[in-house]
Amino acid sequence: MAWLWLSCFLLSALMAPGAANTAPSFQNSLFMVLPEDLPVGNKAFQLNATDRDGDTLTYGASGFYAYFFNVNSSSGEMTLASPLDYETQSRFSITISVSDGYNNPVQREMIVIVEDRNDNAPIFQNTGFSTNISETLPVGSLVYSVLAEDKDTGSSGIVVYTLKEIIPSTADRDLFYILDNGSIILNGSLSYNNKSAFYQLELVACDSGGLLQDVKTVQCSSPVFLSITVIDQPDLDPQFIRDFYSASVAEDTALGTSVLRVEAVDSDKGVSDLVLYSISNSTKAGWFDIGADGVIRVSGPLDREQLLQEDEEVQLQVTATEKNLNIYGQQAQASIWVTLVVTDVNDHTPEFYSCNFSDCTFSPQEVQVNFVGYVDEHASTRIPIDDLTMAAYDPDKGRNGTFQLTLAGQDAKAFSVSPERVAGSAEVQLLVRAPQMVDYENQTVMLVQVVATDSASQNSSTALVTIHIRDINDHRPSFPQSLYVLSLPEHSEAGFVVTSDIHATDPDTGEWGHITYSLLPGNGVDLFAVDAASGTVTVRDGEPLDRERQAVYYLTLQATDGGNLSTSTSLEINVLDINDHTPQVSGSYNVFVQEEEEAVSVIIQAQDNDEPETNNSRLLYSLQPGPYSHNFSLDPDTGLLTSVRPLDREEIDRTLGGRIVLTVQVADCGTPSLSTEVNITITVEDINDNPPVFNQSSYTFSVMEQDPGALVGVVEAEDKDQTEVNNRISFSLSGSGVNNFILQGSVLGSGVAAGSLWLPSDQSLDHESQAVFRLTVSAENLGSQGLTAQVNVTIMVLDINDEPPTLVEASLQGVRVAENSSLDGQVAQVQARDVDSDAWLQIELLAVICTKAGVDVGDLCRTWFSMDNGSVFVSQSKAIDYEACDLVTLVVQACDLNTDHRFSACSDRGSLAITIEDVNDNAPYFVPENKTFVIIPELVLPGQQVASVQARDDDSGTNGAIKFNILHVNFVSNDGTTQTFQNVFSIVPSSEGTVFTGSIELMTNLDSSLQGTYQVTVQAQDTPSVGSALATQLTLNLFTVDQSYRVRLQFSMYKDEVGANLEAIKEALAQATRTTVYVVHVQDLESMARARANSYMDAYFVFPNGTALMLNQLSSMIRSDEDALTELLRLGLVVLGSQESLDSDQTKQLIIVIVGLGVALALTVVIATTVFVCVRKSHQRKLRAMKAAKEARQTAAGVMSFGSAIPGTNIYKTEKANPMLNLSANDLGLEYLSSNDLDHVSLNSLDDNSVDLDKDSQDKKQELPPPNPQGPYTEPLSMLLSASQPTGGQQQNLCFTNDGLDTTDL
């Protein structure tokens, strides 16, 4: 009993510190909102816990998603270890824990809400876009649709499409546009041929912007390209590839010969329809045709001479027609005129025609071979034959049409032919060559053959001319002078009389003396006329009479009498000058002078082609009036132009570029006077003589605050200098706050520039910091003198709505709502404020977090409450369940709808905690426990716990508090009988958290002889403050173990040592038996009962199901576990058994010990005897071996009896011989002769290689020469024996060494 009370005291002492130490508790919220762009390594949040005892706390985190964080175990700081991604995991939970080292770690579930950031760019769903469209696609039609998606939410996920570029760049920039839904629309007309047949559209998709790393960021996709192929339609006529076709073809070309190929192509390049050709019109039908390949061929005989009126050309109209109809259902065709020149070949012989040459048509009807003419007798040389209308003609062209005229026949010598060489056609005259042969009295008719011979082919034709000789007057008219010099003004009018004083005389009378005047053909004969009767010469056409072209004309005036006798005289007609030419100015005049510095001096060069040194060629200069002519003077005689004063470039119209154009008139002094004009261009070069001038005396601009990159205003300045080098203006900015602005200059026109005042793209203004800026803008030209001007600029900073709203903390105080309530309506009002005056606030519900005892329970409470612009309403009161969720957290945010789009419009997130109040609507329930309760009456004392129950109630507070009662106790014996007991057990309640424990304790001692089970019925009942209590019942089975299962174990150690090792003994026994060991007591044995044991321990070995081990079962299980048995033996276990068998077991053990000692003594005697015998036998063999060796050396060879020997052994057929080899006895196969291993040892126990009989033999042994390795082999034993025979009285060697056998000396 003393040991039992000591154990209770120690137990209570150990439990006292643990009960006094309290567990830590967390102070953190049950949810945490983290942005997904939080960098790895940054602090995510701080774990905060408190401990009343001030113990050192250790923090930790666990769970499936705990890998996202690293926890500093000592400080509780949690840093991000793995990147967050809203799109992959927008919400998860982790288990956070804290431990003080004394109590079990406190764990709570924390909800982590990942907040979306604009970290994803839009992605096009496909990247290979292409489409085909017709060139006739109407404007406004859909071309293609693209789709891009952005994984982000809100404005960060709203995709805006942009058409960035149209390729080719020469295309209309507005040819296509893209809608917000990704539809690409045609905005202009297409043309496969006149525009591009292929377009590439560069498309970019951007989101609408969102926060990323706390900066509003717009993410854009990589550009994609849409390939658009324009499909050509047949809407154009064919087109000939050349604008003009011409070719030449010889007139003797064979039929079917190719002349020319025309080619037309379909203007619709993408269609390329087949083109068919035809001749739709021709000036010579039937001469040519055209094939399908466009080749024009000769289809009929050609004759160039039929084309003389058409310039030897044939015109063909070729029409190209496309095979298929165009989109309008019509034939597409085009025509072109083709010119074919028919070239000449020498295919004609010159022929003679009877016709007047001027009227001759050279028709076949006019061909003649016989002609008649008349001539007077004694006609003078070169007098033509009268009445001869003969013409010669060869229709061939060029050399082919050239022919020679000759005379033949008996009278050919009297005449000559004119002309002798003809090209094409000519009037043929026969002239008198030998007048004396033309004599009427000798021959009245003369016959002459005129032969025309082709110069190329030598073909010829002949005509016969019959000349009748007339009797004529033989006196001719005569002129007084052979030459008359006459004159007339140029360009005289028709009918102007040149002369009327020239007359011819003829001494003949009558008809023969009547004179008729005429002008013979010659140069200028067509310009003059003569009166046939009077001989007066007049002007026929005076217009061509131009002295400058031809000043003198030579004519032949012929006088003919009535007998057709004629004579001639020469007329020299001089053309007199008149003023008919205007002056001509030489060259062009461009003069360059600098303004204000240089004078103008230039001479105008001019001439007159009228007769020199006359008024017609004398020139006068005059300056025509003009806008700038008053600045110059002109010498009228010399043409010297000079400026009267310095010129100013700025006085000249800017559009003229400094150029003054003067008009100078040059006139002659003729009657009437003729004149011409010339422009003199004077370029006045600019110098920097004008400073810039602002268009306003001062400027005032306004700009919104917080608008980086905004345009503030534009100043404008003008420099009146007219060249860029002098009027180009640069701007500069100065004044307080100048670093807040950028001044960017731009050229508006010549001498006009604008200075655009901008805010930097990374800088904005703040109205609250500075509302007004006063700056100075300077304008400076870039001329050599650098003239400047300044103007004051005032900038007003305008206020905007740029502040986000804030939630009113007081409105976020938690509220309480009872579960299962029938009350709907507003339960809270979340408020926000904004410092901006035009704020329009909207309070939104972002998320609903449902937790139960700090653990996230999902979305089951999401519909319990609703929010309308900050007003929180109960929407499903009947669904509110405290047992499912005891805390609803509304995550809210306030946004200002009027906030400028460049600034954050929303406040930080806030949370409104709604605590769900419990009502008593749940009965307690027992927590299932897989336990078996066993009572050992011998060991259990009153007040000791024998069993326990645990119960929970899902309600909270007093509604969830549980009290326990024992309703009744029954004992069921093993034989089936039942007894009822009163006041045997009591129950003591305790609680930890929401778990209530009822400890069942014994109130009185139990009867240890009872065998069976106690059935204890326990009731758990809650204790509500309002309403009736709810209860539930549970029956426990407490199994009893009686004294028949008690086992005694004996130890070689005393009680104190066993007690010190008691826990190790119990652990080894539990390991071997898998039972719970209940120790009754440990006692020392009485001295008279001791054998090997000095103490014993009584114990029970009980299984979890209430059964216990008997002695034999315990013994078997301990022996089967070698490790446990070894440990128990080490701890002193010597006897295992029941208390009754201890005495008999000790006697048996003593007898066994005595018998064992006797057997050991007998074995010792046997072993000693055996060893003695073996040693003696080994010693005797050694002695015999030594004796045999000695005898062998002393015995003569002749006395020995020879017999077979066993080499390498000490066994011989001849006695007293014993050389021994250094071989292991095992190798000789003689193991059967040895009694034990000592014999083997004895064979190899000798030390030396030889046995010497005396000291002197050792010296001789060393002097022996080595054996001859080349000699015959000799058996060692024979050699040894022969060594002892005397030879010639010489002393024999007394030792022998066999190196080959490596013998062992004895």
Coordinates of C-alpha atoms in Angstrom, one line a residue, residues 21 740 974:
N21 CA 0.3 26.0 -18.3
N740 CA 8.0 70.4 -64.9
N974 CA -19.9 -15.0 -17.3

